[in-house]
Amino acid sequence: MGPLPVTRAFNKFVWGHEIVYPGNTPMSDAQYRSAIELGTVISQLLHRPNAEWCRGHLESSITGKWDPGCGPGRSYDMARMRADVLALMRGADASAASTPTSKKVKPVMIERELTHGKNYLRVPAMVGSTSALFKRAFVSITGELGGTMQVAFQKNAPNDGPPPGTGPIWGPTVFRNASRVWREIPDGTEFLDIDIDLKGRNGSVAIEFEPR
């Protein structure tokens, strides 16, 4: 149930689902109810008498992942979510479940896996003047057999203005087999646009945060 000692090796043993929402704001009530319903159905299919196998990414990760999130650096209270699953298993009305109070955690790292060929990622990374939690952060990239990469450090337009423009650019840069290239993320960055052409099969992007 976690933390899982070797994350990649356990993926084939874990059922995971993603809910499409920003992650730095709460899910809608309908999305939260869907998560509770899905946790209930899967627990029943696996013949689990309780909700203890329903886990958040923050509970299984060994790399500091903090989803499901409901605010910058804030995760849902998984004990509360399991209680809602258990209540539904015992016959409660799913429509009564709504997004619970969260507890604050300190994310240390966001990590994304890379696969062979073209990879495009947009990753939230609020740093410095745009974050109440993190004064500095660093992005690093590695991959089997190396590759080429470019990172744009982006900032959202205020209110309903134009779409975000390209911020400072890192790259294009060539990285070698098994090496890790890294750079500090500029103050005021809110997210990264990352383009990587990976020669090998496996690689990763890591964003490491330094708390205030």
PDB file of C-alpha atoms in Angstrom:
ATOM      1  CA  MET A   1       0.000   0.000   0.000  1.00  0.00           C
ATOM      2  CA  GLY A   2       3.060   2.253  -0.001  1.00  0.00           C
ATOM      3  CA  PRO A   3       5.470   3.792  -0.104  1.00  0.00           C
ATOM      4  CA  LEU A   4       6.431   1.452  -2.927  1.00  0.00           C
ATOM      5  CA  PRO A   5      10.187   0.790  -2.898  1.00  0.00           C
ATOM      6  CA  VAL A   6      10.674   0.706  -6.682  1.00  0.00           C
ATOM      7  CA  THR A   7       7.945   2.785  -8.295  1.00  0.00           C
ATOM      8  CA  ARG A   8       8.289   1.667 -11.916  1.00  0.00           C
ATOM      9  CA  ALA A   9       8.351  -2.025 -10.980  1.00  0.00           C
ATOM     10  CA  PHE A  10       4.993  -1.710  -9.205  1.00  0.00           C
ATOM     11  CA  ASN A  11       3.024   0.077 -11.936  1.00  0.00           C
ATOM     12  CA  LYS A  12       1.685  -3.218 -13.360  1.00  0.00           C
ATOM     13  CA  PHE A  13       0.336  -4.177  -9.928  1.00  0.00           C
ATOM     14  CA  VAL A  14      -1.511  -0.907  -9.260  1.00  0.00           C
ATOM     15  CA  TRP A  15      -4.773   0.430 -10.671  1.00  0.00           C
ATOM     16  CA  GLY A  16      -4.458   4.189 -11.076  1.00  0.00           C
ATOM     17  CA  HIS A  17      -6.898   6.764 -12.369  1.00  0.00           C
ATOM     18  CA  GLU A  18      -6.441  10.424 -13.239  1.00  0.00           C
ATOM     19  CA  ILE A  19      -9.004  13.182 -12.857  1.00  0.00           C
ATOM     20  CA  VAL A  20      -8.585  16.090 -15.250  1.00  0.00           C
ATOM     21  CA  TYR A  21      -8.441  19.262 -13.166  1.00  0.00           C
ATOM     22  CA  PRO A  22      -5.635  21.778 -12.453  1.00  0.00           C
ATOM     23  CA  GLY A  23      -4.505  20.109  -9.213  1.00  0.00           C
ATOM     24  CA  ASN A  24      -3.780  23.458  -7.563  1.00  0.00           C
ATOM     25  CA  THR A  25      -7.529  23.956  -6.981  1.00  0.00           C
ATOM     26  CA  PRO A  26     -10.042  21.430  -5.594  1.00  0.00           C
ATOM     27  CA  MET A  27     -11.893  18.929  -7.756  1.00  0.00           C
ATOM     28  CA  SER A  28     -15.502  19.726  -8.447  1.00  0.00           C
ATOM     29  CA  ASP A  29     -17.951  17.916  -6.161  1.00  0.00           C
ATOM     30  CA  ALA A  30     -18.946  15.714  -9.129  1.00  0.00           C
ATOM     31  CA  GLN A  31     -15.315  14.741  -9.727  1.00  0.00           C
ATOM     32  CA  TYR A  32     -14.785  13.969  -6.051  1.00  0.00           C
ATOM     33  CA  ARG A  33     -17.918  11.795  -5.960  1.00  0.00           C
ATOM     34  CA  SER A  34     -16.672   9.969  -9.076  1.00  0.00           C
ATOM     35  CA  ALA A  35     -13.367   9.209  -7.334  1.00  0.00           C
ATOM     36  CA  ILE A  36     -15.233   7.852  -4.302  1.00  0.00           C
ATOM     37  CA  GLU A  37     -17.521   5.732  -6.475  1.00  0.00           C
ATOM     38  CA  LEU A  38     -14.593   4.315  -8.446  1.00  0.00           C
ATOM     39  CA  GLY A  39     -12.725   3.492  -5.232  1.00  0.00           C
ATOM     40  CA  THR A  40     -15.802   1.675  -3.997  1.00  0.00           C
ATOM     41  CA  VAL A  41     -16.323  -0.364  -7.184  1.00  0.00           C
ATOM     42  CA  ILE A  42     -12.653  -1.406  -7.431  1.00  0.00           C
ATOM     43  CA  SER A  43     -12.556  -2.396  -3.750  1.00  0.00           C
ATOM     44  CA  GLN A  44     -15.598  -4.586  -4.319  1.00  0.00           C
ATOM     45  CA  LEU A  45     -14.142  -6.149  -7.485  1.00  0.00           C
ATOM     46  CA  LEU A  46     -10.963  -7.007  -5.580  1.00  0.00           C
ATOM     47  CA  HIS A  47     -13.048  -8.417  -2.714  1.00  0.00           C
ATOM     48  CA  ARG A  48     -11.635  -5.911  -0.227  1.00  0.00           C
ATOM     49  CA  PRO A  49     -13.948  -5.539   2.795  1.00  0.00           C
ATOM     50  CA  ASN A  50     -12.707  -2.016   3.501  1.00  0.00           C
ATOM     51  CA  ALA A  51     -11.089   0.951   1.746  1.00  0.00           C
ATOM     52  CA  GLU A  52      -7.515   0.438   2.932  1.00  0.00           C
ATOM     53  CA  TRP A  53      -6.239  -0.339  -0.559  1.00  0.00           C
ATOM     54  CA  CYS A  54      -7.439   3.045  -1.830  1.00  0.00           C
ATOM     55  CA  ARG A  55      -4.321   5.174  -1.751  1.00  0.00           C
ATOM     56  CA  GLY A  56      -3.254   8.575  -3.008  1.00  0.00           C
ATOM     57  CA  HIS A  57      -0.132   9.046  -5.092  1.00  0.00           C
ATOM     58  CA  LEU A  58       1.402  10.919  -2.146  1.00  0.00           C
ATOM     59  CA  GLU A  59       1.138   7.733  -0.072  1.00  0.00           C
ATOM     60  CA  SER A  60       2.763   5.374  -2.577  1.00  0.00           C
ATOM     61  CA  SER A  61       5.441   7.655  -4.035  1.00  0.00           C
ATOM     62  CA  ILE A  62       9.064   7.636  -2.912  1.00  0.00           C
ATOM     63  CA  THR A  63       9.904  10.729  -4.992  1.00  0.00           C
ATOM     64  CA  GLY A  64       7.770  13.320  -3.186  1.00  0.00           C
ATOM     65  CA  LYS A  65       4.658  13.333  -5.379  1.00  0.00           C
ATOM     66  CA  TRP A  66       1.752  14.997  -3.587  1.00  0.00           C
ATOM     67  CA  ASP A  67      -1.345  14.307  -5.665  1.00  0.00           C
ATOM     68  CA  PRO A  68      -4.266  14.284  -5.445  1.00  0.00           C
ATOM     69  CA  GLY A  69      -3.910  17.991  -4.746  1.00  0.00           C
ATOM     70  CA  CYS A  70      -6.384  20.717  -3.917  1.00  0.00           C
ATOM     71  CA  GLY A  71      -4.065  23.750  -3.790  1.00  0.00           C
ATOM     72  CA  PRO A  72      -0.422  24.702  -4.303  1.00  0.00           C
ATOM     73  CA  GLY A  73       1.458  22.189  -2.159  1.00  0.00           C
ATOM     74  CA  ARG A  74      -1.739  20.911  -0.570  1.00  0.00           C
ATOM     75  CA  SER A  75      -2.988  17.330  -0.741  1.00  0.00           C
ATOM     76  CA  TYR A  76      -6.384  15.839  -0.036  1.00  0.00           C
ATOM     77  CA  ASP A  77      -6.811  14.136   3.325  1.00  0.00           C
ATOM     78  CA  MET A  78      -6.671  10.517   2.185  1.00  0.00           C
ATOM     79  CA  ALA A  79      -8.024   9.186   5.486  1.00  0.00           C
ATOM     80  CA  ARG A  80     -11.143  11.271   4.884  1.00  0.00           C
ATOM     81  CA  MET A  81     -11.408  10.019   1.289  1.00  0.00           C
ATOM     82  CA  ARG A  82     -11.151   6.388   2.463  1.00  0.00           C
ATOM     83  CA  ALA A  83     -13.831   7.079   5.063  1.00  0.00           C
ATOM     84  CA  ASP A  84     -16.102   8.329   2.276  1.00  0.00           C
ATOM     85  CA  VAL A  85     -15.370   5.175   0.221  1.00  0.00           C
ATOM     86  CA  LEU A  86     -16.147   2.983   3.225  1.00  0.00           C
ATOM     87  CA  ALA A  87     -19.383   4.857   3.867  1.00  0.00           C
ATOM     88  CA  LEU A  88     -20.460   4.290   0.266  1.00  0.00           C
ATOM     89  CA  MET A  89     -19.571   0.591   0.540  1.00  0.00           C
ATOM     90  CA  ARG A  90     -21.912   0.443   3.525  1.00  0.00           C
ATOM     91  CA  GLY A  91     -24.760   1.993   1.592  1.00  0.00           C
ATOM     92  CA  ALA A  92     -24.409   5.754   2.052  1.00  0.00           C
ATOM     93  CA  ASP A  93     -25.579   8.097  -0.706  1.00  0.00           C
ATOM     94  CA  ALA A  94     -22.632   9.082  -2.941  1.00  0.00           C
ATOM     95  CA  SER A  95     -24.230  12.475  -3.593  1.00  0.00           C
ATOM     96  CA  ALA A  96     -23.561  13.360   0.055  1.00  0.00           C
ATOM     97  CA  ALA A  97     -19.788  13.170  -0.456  1.00  0.00           C
ATOM     98  CA  SER A  98     -18.098  16.489  -1.167  1.00  0.00           C
ATOM     99  CA  THR A  99     -14.517  17.685  -1.279  1.00  0.00           C
ATOM    100  CA  PRO A 100     -13.029  17.498   2.245  1.00  0.00           C
ATOM    101  CA  THR A 101     -10.743  19.734   4.220  1.00  0.00           C
ATOM    102  CA  SER A 102      -7.151  19.256   3.127  1.00  0.00           C
ATOM    103  CA  LYS A 103      -3.928  19.057   5.022  1.00  0.00           C
ATOM    104  CA  LYS A 104      -0.743  20.789   4.021  1.00  0.00           C
ATOM    105  CA  VAL A 105       2.290  18.800   2.932  1.00  0.00           C
ATOM    106  CA  LYS A 106       5.662  19.888   1.637  1.00  0.00           C
ATOM    107  CA  PRO A 107       6.355  18.492  -1.803  1.00  0.00           C
ATOM    108  CA  VAL A 108      10.026  17.776  -2.402  1.00  0.00           C
ATOM    109  CA  MET A 109       9.995  16.612  -6.016  1.00  0.00           C
ATOM    110  CA  ILE A 110       7.798  16.285  -9.081  1.00  0.00           C
ATOM    111  CA  GLU A 111       8.955  13.567 -11.469  1.00  0.00           C
ATOM    112  CA  ARG A 112       7.713  12.632 -14.937  1.00  0.00           C
ATOM    113  CA  GLU A 113       8.806   9.581 -16.931  1.00  0.00           C
ATOM    114  CA  LEU A 114      10.034   9.905 -20.523  1.00  0.00           C
ATOM    115  CA  THR A 115       9.694   7.397 -23.347  1.00  0.00           C
ATOM    116  CA  HIS A 116      11.570   6.873 -26.617  1.00  0.00           C
ATOM    117  CA  GLY A 117      11.156   9.620 -29.195  1.00  0.00           C
ATOM    118  CA  LYS A 118       9.288  12.897 -28.842  1.00  0.00           C
ATOM    119  CA  ASN A 119       8.046  13.914 -25.381  1.00  0.00           C
ATOM    120  CA  TYR A 120       6.098  17.086 -24.589  1.00  0.00           C
ATOM    121  CA  LEU A 121       5.273  17.948 -21.006  1.00  0.00           C
ATOM    122  CA  ARG A 122       3.642  20.933 -19.326  1.00  0.00           C
ATOM    123  CA  VAL A 123       4.483  20.775 -15.634  1.00  0.00           C
ATOM    124  CA  PRO A 124       3.383  23.224 -12.886  1.00  0.00           C
ATOM    125  CA  ALA A 125       6.392  24.692 -11.071  1.00  0.00           C
ATOM    126  CA  MET A 126       5.556  27.807  -9.044  1.00  0.00           C
ATOM    127  CA  VAL A 127       8.732  29.317  -7.634  1.00  0.00           C
ATOM    128  CA  GLY A 128       9.817  32.402  -5.710  1.00  0.00           C
ATOM    129  CA  SER A 129       7.478  35.367  -6.158  1.00  0.00           C
ATOM    130  CA  THR A 130       4.681  33.116  -7.466  1.00  0.00           C
ATOM    131  CA  SER A 131       4.838  30.625  -4.577  1.00  0.00           C
ATOM    132  CA  ALA A 132       4.131  30.866  -0.882  1.00  0.00           C
ATOM    133  CA  LEU A 133       5.914  27.554  -0.326  1.00  0.00           C
ATOM    134  CA  PHE A 134       9.078  27.430  -2.407  1.00  0.00           C
ATOM    135  CA  LYS A 135      11.838  29.994  -2.755  1.00  0.00           C
ATOM    136  CA  ARG A 136      13.904  28.012  -5.282  1.00  0.00           C
ATOM    137  CA  ALA A 137      13.511  25.033  -7.604  1.00  0.00           C
ATOM    138  CA  PHE A 138      15.645  23.122 -10.072  1.00  0.00           C
ATOM    139  CA  VAL A 139      14.733  21.108 -13.156  1.00  0.00           C
ATOM    140  CA  SER A 140      16.858  18.172 -14.273  1.00  0.00           C
ATOM    141  CA  ILE A 141      16.634  15.774 -17.209  1.00  0.00           C
ATOM    142  CA  THR A 142      18.216  12.391 -17.834  1.00  0.00           C
ATOM    143  CA  GLY A 143      17.690   9.534 -20.254  1.00  0.00           C
ATOM    144  CA  GLU A 144      19.009   6.270 -21.552  1.00  0.00           C
ATOM    145  CA  LEU A 145      21.296   6.993 -24.565  1.00  0.00           C
ATOM    146  CA  GLY A 146      20.735  10.745 -24.124  1.00  0.00           C
ATOM    147  CA  GLY A 147      18.847  13.063 -26.437  1.00  0.00           C
ATOM    148  CA  THR A 148      18.005  16.711 -27.103  1.00  0.00           C
ATOM    149  CA  MET A 149      15.832  19.001 -24.998  1.00  0.00           C
ATOM    150  CA  GLN A 150      14.420  22.501 -24.654  1.00  0.00           C
ATOM    151  CA  VAL A 151      12.596  24.001 -21.678  1.00  0.00           C
ATOM    152  CA  ALA A 152      10.536  27.226 -21.646  1.00  0.00           C
ATOM    153  CA  PHE A 153       9.970  28.780 -18.227  1.00  0.00           C
ATOM    154  CA  GLN A 154       6.412  30.115 -18.443  1.00  0.00           C
ATOM    155  CA  LYS A 155       4.254  32.528 -16.497  1.00  0.00           C
ATOM    156  CA  ASN A 156       0.470  32.798 -16.775  1.00  0.00           C
ATOM    157  CA  ALA A 157      -1.084  35.969 -18.113  1.00  0.00           C
ATOM    158  CA  PRO A 158      -3.026  37.890 -15.419  1.00  0.00           C
ATOM    159  CA  ASN A 159      -6.794  37.526 -15.287  1.00  0.00           C
ATOM    160  CA  ASP A 160      -8.277  36.883 -18.746  1.00  0.00           C
ATOM    161  CA  GLY A 161      -5.459  38.392 -20.748  1.00  0.00           C
ATOM    162  CA  PRO A 162      -3.571  36.830 -23.648  1.00  0.00           C
ATOM    163  CA  PRO A 163      -2.329  33.249 -23.351  1.00  0.00           C
ATOM    164  CA  PRO A 164       1.009  32.758 -21.637  1.00  0.00           C
ATOM    165  CA  GLY A 165       4.007  33.805 -23.657  1.00  0.00           C
ATOM    166  CA  THR A 166       7.260  31.936 -23.854  1.00  0.00           C
ATOM    167  CA  GLY A 167       9.508  32.822 -20.963  1.00  0.00           C
ATOM    168  CA  PRO A 168      13.274  32.325 -20.812  1.00  0.00           C
ATOM    169  CA  ILE A 169      14.438  29.311 -22.819  1.00  0.00           C
ATOM    170  CA  TRP A 170      16.894  26.626 -21.738  1.00  0.00           C
ATOM    171  CA  GLY A 171      18.217  24.841 -24.794  1.00  0.00           C
ATOM    172  CA  PRO A 172      18.205  23.365 -27.309  1.00  0.00           C
ATOM    173  CA  THR A 173      20.721  21.269 -25.396  1.00  0.00           C
ATOM    174  CA  VAL A 174      22.168  17.833 -26.094  1.00  0.00           C
ATOM    175  CA  PHE A 175      22.499  15.502 -23.114  1.00  0.00           C
ATOM    176  CA  ARG A 176      24.535  12.321 -23.119  1.00  0.00           C
ATOM    177  CA  ASN A 177      23.881   8.728 -22.124  1.00  0.00           C
ATOM    178  CA  ALA A 178      23.115   8.391 -18.395  1.00  0.00           C
ATOM    179  CA  SER A 179      24.085  12.015 -17.667  1.00  0.00           C
ATOM    180  CA  ARG A 180      21.785  14.414 -15.852  1.00  0.00           C
ATOM    181  CA  VAL A 181      21.607  18.029 -16.998  1.00  0.00           C
ATOM    182  CA  TRP A 182      20.032  20.574 -14.675  1.00  0.00           C
ATOM    183  CA  ARG A 183      19.253  24.256 -14.261  1.00  0.00           C
ATOM    184  CA  GLU A 184      17.720  26.505 -11.619  1.00  0.00           C
ATOM    185  CA  ILE A 185      14.166  27.610 -12.473  1.00  0.00           C
ATOM    186  CA  PRO A 186      13.906  31.429 -12.695  1.00  0.00           C
ATOM    187  CA  ASP A 187      11.984  33.350 -10.023  1.00  0.00           C
ATOM    188  CA  GLY A 188       8.351  33.949 -10.959  1.00  0.00           C
ATOM    189  CA  THR A 189       7.979  30.822 -13.093  1.00  0.00           C
ATOM    190  CA  GLU A 190       4.571  29.135 -12.862  1.00  0.00           C
ATOM    191  CA  PHE A 191       4.957  26.172 -15.211  1.00  0.00           C
ATOM    192  CA  LEU A 192       7.410  24.569 -17.618  1.00  0.00           C
ATOM    193  CA  ASP A 193       6.907  23.677 -21.278  1.00  0.00           C
ATOM    194  CA  ILE A 194       9.343  20.834 -21.931  1.00  0.00           C
ATOM    195  CA  ASP A 195      10.231  19.332 -25.347  1.00  0.00           C
ATOM    196  CA  ILE A 196      12.517  16.279 -25.319  1.00  0.00           C
ATOM    197  CA  ASP A 197      13.604  13.881 -28.068  1.00  0.00           C
ATOM    198  CA  LEU A 198      14.831  10.796 -26.228  1.00  0.00           C
ATOM    199  CA  LYS A 199      17.118   8.317 -28.020  1.00  0.00           C
ATOM    200  CA  GLY A 200      16.644   5.443 -25.575  1.00  0.00           C
ATOM    201  CA  ARG A 201      13.534   3.887 -24.072  1.00  0.00           C
ATOM    202  CA  ASN A 202      13.634   5.387 -20.582  1.00  0.00           C
ATOM    203  CA  GLY A 203      14.259   8.762 -19.019  1.00  0.00           C
ATOM    204  CA  SER A 204      12.845  11.271 -16.566  1.00  0.00           C
ATOM    205  CA  VAL A 205      12.292  14.930 -15.792  1.00  0.00           C
ATOM    206  CA  ALA A 206      12.611  15.896 -12.118  1.00  0.00           C
ATOM    207  CA  ILE A 207      11.710  19.212 -10.483  1.00  0.00           C
ATOM    208  CA  GLU A 208      13.210  19.623  -7.027  1.00  0.00           C
ATOM    209  CA  PHE A 209      11.794  22.276  -4.701  1.00  0.00           C
ATOM    210  CA  GLU A 210      13.513  24.114  -1.867  1.00  0.00           C
ATOM    211  CA  PRO A 211      10.915  25.126   0.789  1.00  0.00           C
ATOM    212  CA  ARG A 212      10.901  28.597   2.297  1.00  0.00           C
TER     213      ARG A 212
END
